[in-house]
């Protein structure tokens, strides 16, 4: 590895020089300059779509710039790809877990590069190496256990340990603690400190300001594909950092809905606990109201919605629908009570990709499209056509598989399914993720139209900036509990984001 230094004599481990990355219809990075030095922990901050993931992909060799240069260890990476970046000492631990559930922890460590012994694969060497690397994290996870039998938190620790096994010069951690409990977070942070103390540069992607203040000396803030500034964490307050993330006028977009009158309480949650993610949550939502839930990745948003819908067992607490208590809710009971959930992972949990668009729309209430207990193709077609028209679902033929639709149209079809089923409360978990701007606007309009008909909408989004555009009220979920509440028209985006990112109390 070639040693290069900056004007202060610090060793530069990685650089992006005037890097631009364009994809069809979008510029993901625009003339970005970035460098990180040996032993430095650099936080990388920005809202969704700011360009953080694209910069990580370029530094890791997964992608190449449209223009500009990526340098690792003083040499241009060019088109050498992941192998070239890895050989120069770049290791990346992505937000999405990549372990193979059916393989052991040790086998996952050496996936595709099995150590050879006299009689084939050297299993003992794999196990010993995995155990030693895990020990660097202070972990006693058994390397002979199948990865699928580990908790989510343990799987995340294995991902980080695997990234460390080749003694990297640059370690990139993308939201490494989002699935971890507080004790495990402390363990990861201490590990990062020890790693940085050996001279390894660490890029730490997180929205959690308490972690960033504990671990990073500096933070690079990105917005709209550009690096806005790099600041000393200890010299910058959270509000100042958020202003850089949002821009000069964070509240330029007006709230779509004025202050409104609402009906009776339709959904009430009392002291709901689903360990370890949700603790003693209470709130109420009324007929005609759109309630947003803001929270960072790992705050317990999805777990809260799944528990309300009966998919996850409650440790304690009660859910009331139209005043009727459900202390032991199941998915079947809550569906009958009028609860509909559109899940975060639309493709895996929200639709059946090989079934027709029409079948997906009516599948939550086949009785309504049956005649004498037998499904009626004409009733299916008529119901699906009415809802497709109402929700502006663009499809050439509703009998085509739903996988042929765009992400936005798939999402609208999932919402339409619950309207077909007569849901009184819609729980929408990241309904605008992965859809274009036009589809987002249409989904906001659908939420408002549904609320105007007297239904209740609970809207979860990690894109905090969209919540004031659609919601009558926003609850901030942090550390598994409701911490703050904002009511339209006084939903201030800067305050909302700061409340979501605030340090633990």
Short mmCIF file of N, CA and C in Angstrom, two decimals, residues 385-486:
data_model
loop_
_atom_site.label_atom_id
_atom_site.label_comp_id
_atom_site.label_asym_id
_atom_site.label_seq_id
_atom_site.Cartn_x
_atom_site.Cartn_y
_atom_site.Cartn_z
N UNK A 385 -61.01 -3.49 -10.67
CA UNK A 385 -61.07 -2.36 -11.60
C UNK A 385 -61.49 -1.07 -10.89
N UNK A 386 -62.48 -1.18 -10.01
CA UNK A 386 -62.95 0.01 -9.28
C UNK A 386 -61.83 0.60 -8.42
N UNK A 387 -61.12 -0.27 -7.71
CA UNK A 387 -60.05 0.21 -6.84
C UNK A 387 -58.84 0.70 -7.63
N UNK A 388 -58.53 0.03 -8.74
CA UNK A 388 -57.41 0.46 -9.57
C UNK A 388 -57.67 1.86 -10.14
N UNK A 389 -58.90 2.11 -10.51
CA UNK A 389 -59.26 3.43 -11.03
C UNK A 389 -59.19 4.47 -9.92
N UNK A 390 -59.72 4.12 -8.76
CA UNK A 390 -59.74 5.04 -7.62
C UNK A 390 -58.34 5.39 -7.14
N UNK A 391 -57.44 4.39 -7.17
CA UNK A 391 -56.09 4.59 -6.65
C UNK A 391 -55.08 4.90 -7.76
N UNK A 392 -55.53 5.08 -8.98
CA UNK A 392 -54.67 5.42 -10.13
C UNK A 392 -53.55 4.40 -10.30
N UNK A 393 -53.93 3.12 -10.24
CA UNK A 393 -52.95 2.05 -10.45
C UNK A 393 -52.80 1.86 -11.96
N UNK A 394 -51.62 2.13 -12.47
CA UNK A 394 -51.37 2.06 -13.91
C UNK A 394 -51.00 0.64 -14.31
N UNK A 395 -51.90 0.01 -15.02
CA UNK A 395 -51.66 -1.37 -15.46
C UNK A 395 -52.37 -1.60 -16.77
N UNK A 396 -51.71 -2.30 -17.68
CA UNK A 396 -52.31 -2.62 -18.97
C UNK A 396 -53.44 -3.63 -18.81
N UNK A 397 -53.22 -4.61 -17.95
CA UNK A 397 -54.19 -5.68 -17.73
C UNK A 397 -54.08 -6.12 -16.27
N UNK A 398 -55.17 -5.99 -15.51
CA UNK A 398 -55.13 -6.32 -14.09
C UNK A 398 -54.91 -7.80 -13.81
N UNK A 399 -55.04 -8.63 -14.82
CA UNK A 399 -54.78 -10.06 -14.61
C UNK A 399 -53.29 -10.39 -14.71
N UNK A 400 -52.48 -9.43 -15.13
CA UNK A 400 -51.03 -9.66 -15.22
C UNK A 400 -50.44 -9.78 -13.82
N UNK A 401 -49.33 -10.52 -13.67
CA UNK A 401 -48.69 -10.63 -12.35
C UNK A 401 -48.35 -9.26 -11.79
N UNK A 402 -48.50 -9.08 -10.49
CA UNK A 402 -48.26 -7.78 -9.88
C UNK A 402 -46.78 -7.39 -9.96
N UNK A 403 -45.91 -8.36 -10.18
CA UNK A 403 -44.48 -8.05 -10.31
C UNK A 403 -44.19 -7.20 -11.54
N UNK A 404 -45.15 -7.11 -12.48
CA UNK A 404 -44.95 -6.29 -13.68
C UNK A 404 -45.17 -4.80 -13.39
N UNK A 405 -45.73 -4.48 -12.23
CA UNK A 405 -45.98 -3.08 -11.88
C UNK A 405 -44.72 -2.41 -11.31
N UNK A 406 -44.70 -1.10 -11.41
CA UNK A 406 -43.65 -0.32 -10.73
C UNK A 406 -43.84 -0.42 -9.23
N UNK A 407 -42.81 -0.02 -8.47
CA UNK A 407 -42.90 -0.08 -7.02
C UNK A 407 -44.04 0.76 -6.48
N UNK A 408 -44.24 1.95 -7.04
CA UNK A 408 -45.31 2.82 -6.58
C UNK A 408 -46.68 2.22 -6.82
N UNK A 409 -46.87 1.62 -7.98
CA UNK A 409 -48.16 1.00 -8.28
C UNK A 409 -48.39 -0.27 -7.45
N UNK A 410 -47.32 -1.00 -7.16
CA UNK A 410 -47.46 -2.14 -6.25
C UNK A 410 -47.92 -1.67 -4.88
N UNK A 411 -47.32 -0.57 -4.41
CA UNK A 411 -47.68 -0.07 -3.08
C UNK A 411 -49.14 0.38 -3.05
N UNK A 412 -49.59 1.02 -4.09
CA UNK A 412 -50.98 1.46 -4.14
C UNK A 412 -51.92 0.26 -4.15
N UNK A 413 -51.50 -0.82 -4.81
CA UNK A 413 -52.32 -2.03 -4.83
C UNK A 413 -52.43 -2.66 -3.44
N UNK A 414 -51.33 -2.60 -2.66
CA UNK A 414 -51.37 -3.15 -1.30
C UNK A 414 -52.32 -2.34 -0.42
N UNK A 415 -52.28 -1.02 -0.54
CA UNK A 415 -53.21 -0.18 0.22
C UNK A 415 -54.64 -0.46 -0.23
N UNK A 416 -54.85 -0.59 -1.54
CA UNK A 416 -56.19 -0.86 -2.08
C UNK A 416 -56.74 -2.17 -1.51
N UNK A 417 -55.87 -3.15 -1.28
CA UNK A 417 -56.31 -4.43 -0.73
C UNK A 417 -57.02 -4.24 0.61
N UNK A 418 -56.46 -3.37 1.45
CA UNK A 418 -57.06 -3.18 2.78
C UNK A 418 -58.33 -2.34 2.72
N UNK A 419 -58.43 -1.47 1.73
CA UNK A 419 -59.69 -0.75 1.54
C UNK A 419 -60.76 -1.73 1.08
N UNK A 420 -60.39 -2.65 0.19
CA UNK A 420 -61.32 -3.70 -0.25
C UNK A 420 -61.77 -4.53 0.95
N UNK A 421 -60.87 -4.78 1.90
CA UNK A 421 -61.19 -5.61 3.06
C UNK A 421 -61.95 -4.84 4.14
N UNK A 422 -62.19 -3.55 3.91
CA UNK A 422 -62.97 -2.77 4.87
C UNK A 422 -62.21 -2.33 6.10
N UNK A 423 -60.89 -2.20 6.00
CA UNK A 423 -60.09 -1.79 7.16
C UNK A 423 -60.50 -0.40 7.63
N UNK A 424 -60.61 -0.27 8.96
CA UNK A 424 -60.92 1.04 9.56
C UNK A 424 -59.66 1.77 9.98
N UNK A 425 -58.60 1.01 10.19
CA UNK A 425 -57.30 1.58 10.58
C UNK A 425 -56.24 1.03 9.63
N UNK A 426 -55.54 1.93 8.96
CA UNK A 426 -54.47 1.54 8.05
C UNK A 426 -53.12 1.84 8.70
N UNK A 427 -52.30 0.81 8.85
CA UNK A 427 -50.94 0.96 9.36
C UNK A 427 -50.00 0.87 8.17
N UNK A 428 -49.39 1.97 7.80
CA UNK A 428 -48.55 2.03 6.60
C UNK A 428 -47.09 2.15 7.01
N UNK A 429 -46.34 1.07 6.80
CA UNK A 429 -44.93 1.03 7.18
C UNK A 429 -44.07 1.31 5.96
N UNK A 430 -43.49 2.49 5.91
CA UNK A 430 -42.63 2.93 4.79
C UNK A 430 -43.35 2.78 3.44
N UNK A 431 -44.54 3.33 3.28
CA UNK A 431 -45.29 3.12 2.02
C UNK A 431 -44.67 3.82 0.82
N UNK A 432 -43.79 4.81 1.05
CA UNK A 432 -43.21 5.53 -0.08
C UNK A 432 -41.77 5.13 -0.37
N UNK A 433 -41.27 4.12 0.32
CA UNK A 433 -39.88 3.69 0.09
C UNK A 433 -39.74 3.11 -1.32
N UNK A 434 -38.73 3.59 -2.03
CA UNK A 434 -38.43 3.03 -3.34
C UNK A 434 -39.39 3.43 -4.44
N UNK A 435 -40.19 4.49 -4.23
CA UNK A 435 -41.10 4.93 -5.29
C UNK A 435 -40.68 6.32 -5.75
N UNK A 436 -41.11 6.70 -6.97
CA UNK A 436 -40.69 7.99 -7.51
C UNK A 436 -41.52 9.12 -6.91
N UNK A 437 -41.14 10.35 -7.25
CA UNK A 437 -41.76 11.53 -6.65
C UNK A 437 -43.24 11.60 -6.97
N UNK A 438 -43.60 11.28 -8.21
CA UNK A 438 -45.02 11.33 -8.59
C UNK A 438 -45.84 10.34 -7.77
N UNK A 439 -45.30 9.12 -7.62
CA UNK A 439 -46.02 8.10 -6.85
C UNK A 439 -46.13 8.49 -5.38
N UNK A 440 -45.09 9.14 -4.84
CA UNK A 440 -45.17 9.61 -3.46
C UNK A 440 -46.34 10.56 -3.27
N UNK A 441 -46.46 11.53 -4.18
CA UNK A 441 -47.56 12.48 -4.10
C UNK A 441 -48.90 11.79 -4.17
N UNK A 442 -49.00 10.76 -5.01
CA UNK A 442 -50.25 10.03 -5.15
C UNK A 442 -50.57 9.25 -3.87
N UNK A 443 -49.54 8.70 -3.23
CA UNK A 443 -49.76 7.96 -1.97
C UNK A 443 -50.19 8.91 -0.86
N UNK A 444 -49.60 10.11 -0.80
CA UNK A 444 -50.06 11.11 0.17
C UNK A 444 -51.54 11.42 -0.06
N UNK A 445 -51.91 11.59 -1.34
CA UNK A 445 -53.30 11.93 -1.67
C UNK A 445 -54.24 10.78 -1.29
N UNK A 446 -53.78 9.54 -1.48
CA UNK A 446 -54.59 8.38 -1.10
C UNK A 446 -54.80 8.38 0.42
N UNK A 447 -53.74 8.64 1.18
CA UNK A 447 -53.87 8.68 2.63
C UNK A 447 -54.89 9.72 3.05
N UNK A 448 -54.82 10.91 2.44
CA UNK A 448 -55.75 11.97 2.80
C UNK A 448 -57.18 11.60 2.42
N UNK A 449 -57.35 11.01 1.23
CA UNK A 449 -58.69 10.63 0.81
C UNK A 449 -59.28 9.57 1.73
N UNK A 450 -58.45 8.61 2.14
CA UNK A 450 -58.90 7.56 3.06
C UNK A 450 -59.29 8.17 4.41
N UNK A 451 -58.46 9.10 4.91
CA UNK A 451 -58.77 9.76 6.18
C UNK A 451 -60.04 10.59 6.07
N UNK A 452 -60.26 11.24 4.93
CA UNK A 452 -61.46 12.05 4.73
C UNK A 452 -62.73 11.21 4.79
N UNK A 453 -62.59 9.90 4.54
CA UNK A 453 -63.74 9.00 4.63
C UNK A 453 -63.95 8.45 6.04
N UNK A 454 -63.19 8.99 7.00
CA UNK A 454 -63.39 8.61 8.39
C UNK A 454 -62.52 7.48 8.88
N UNK A 455 -61.55 7.05 8.06
CA UNK A 455 -60.64 6.00 8.50
C UNK A 455 -59.44 6.64 9.20
N UNK A 456 -58.71 5.81 9.91
CA UNK A 456 -57.52 6.27 10.64
C UNK A 456 -56.28 5.74 9.94
N UNK A 457 -55.27 6.60 9.78
CA UNK A 457 -54.03 6.20 9.11
C UNK A 457 -52.86 6.45 10.06
N UNK A 458 -52.04 5.42 10.24
CA UNK A 458 -50.78 5.56 10.97
C UNK A 458 -49.66 5.35 9.96
N UNK A 459 -48.83 6.37 9.80
CA UNK A 459 -47.86 6.45 8.71
C UNK A 459 -46.44 6.48 9.27
N UNK A 460 -45.69 5.41 9.04
CA UNK A 460 -44.30 5.33 9.48
C UNK A 460 -43.39 5.64 8.30
N UNK A 461 -42.42 6.51 8.53
CA UNK A 461 -41.46 6.82 7.47
C UNK A 461 -40.11 7.16 8.08
N UNK A 462 -39.04 6.66 7.44
CA UNK A 462 -37.69 7.04 7.84
C UNK A 462 -37.27 8.34 7.17
N UNK A 463 -38.04 8.77 6.15
CA UNK A 463 -37.80 10.05 5.48
C UNK A 463 -38.59 11.11 6.24
N UNK A 464 -37.97 11.62 7.29
CA UNK A 464 -38.67 12.50 8.23
C UNK A 464 -39.27 13.71 7.52
N UNK A 465 -38.61 14.16 6.46
CA UNK A 465 -39.07 15.37 5.78
C UNK A 465 -40.44 15.22 5.14
N UNK A 466 -40.90 13.99 4.89
CA UNK A 466 -42.21 13.83 4.26
C UNK A 466 -43.35 13.79 5.27
N UNK A 467 -43.07 13.61 6.53
CA UNK A 467 -44.13 13.51 7.52
C UNK A 467 -44.94 14.80 7.66
N UNK A 468 -44.30 15.98 7.69
CA UNK A 468 -45.12 17.21 7.78
C UNK A 468 -46.01 17.42 6.56
N UNK A 469 -45.67 16.79 5.44
CA UNK A 469 -46.45 16.98 4.23
C UNK A 469 -47.76 16.21 4.24
N UNK A 470 -47.86 15.21 5.10
CA UNK A 470 -49.02 14.33 5.03
C UNK A 470 -49.77 14.18 6.35
N UNK A 471 -49.14 14.53 7.47
CA UNK A 471 -49.67 14.13 8.77
C UNK A 471 -50.33 15.27 9.53
N UNK A 472 -51.36 14.89 10.29
CA UNK A 472 -52.01 15.82 11.20
C UNK A 472 -51.24 15.91 12.52
N UNK A 473 -50.55 14.83 12.83
CA UNK A 473 -49.79 14.76 14.09
C UNK A 473 -48.64 13.81 13.86
N UNK A 474 -47.50 14.08 14.50
CA UNK A 474 -46.33 13.21 14.38
C UNK A 474 -45.82 12.87 15.78
N UNK A 475 -45.65 11.58 16.03
CA UNK A 475 -45.07 11.09 17.27
C UNK A 475 -43.63 10.68 17.01
N UNK A 476 -42.74 11.05 17.89
CA UNK A 476 -41.33 10.69 17.74
C UNK A 476 -41.05 9.47 18.60
N UNK A 477 -40.66 8.37 17.95
CA UNK A 477 -40.31 7.13 18.64
C UNK A 477 -38.80 7.03 18.70
N UNK A 478 -38.28 6.98 19.91
CA UNK A 478 -36.84 6.89 20.10
C UNK A 478 -36.56 5.98 21.28
N UNK A 479 -35.61 5.07 21.10
CA UNK A 479 -35.26 4.11 22.14
C UNK A 479 -36.49 3.30 22.57
N UNK A 480 -37.38 3.03 21.60
CA UNK A 480 -38.53 2.17 21.86
C UNK A 480 -39.69 2.82 22.57
N UNK A 481 -39.65 4.15 22.76
CA UNK A 481 -40.73 4.83 23.47
C UNK A 481 -41.09 6.14 22.76
N UNK A 482 -42.33 6.59 22.94
CA UNK A 482 -42.74 7.88 22.38
C UNK A 482 -42.10 8.97 23.22
N UNK A 483 -41.31 9.82 22.58
CA UNK A 483 -40.55 10.84 23.30
C UNK A 483 -41.11 12.25 23.12
N UNK A 484 -41.79 12.49 21.99
CA UNK A 484 -42.24 13.85 21.72
C UNK A 484 -43.39 13.79 20.72
N UNK A 485 -44.20 14.86 20.68
CA UNK A 485 -45.34 14.91 19.78
C UNK A 485 -45.41 16.29 19.13
N UNK A 486 -45.70 16.30 17.83
CA UNK A 486 -45.86 17.54 17.07
C UNK A 486 -47.23 17.52 16.41
#
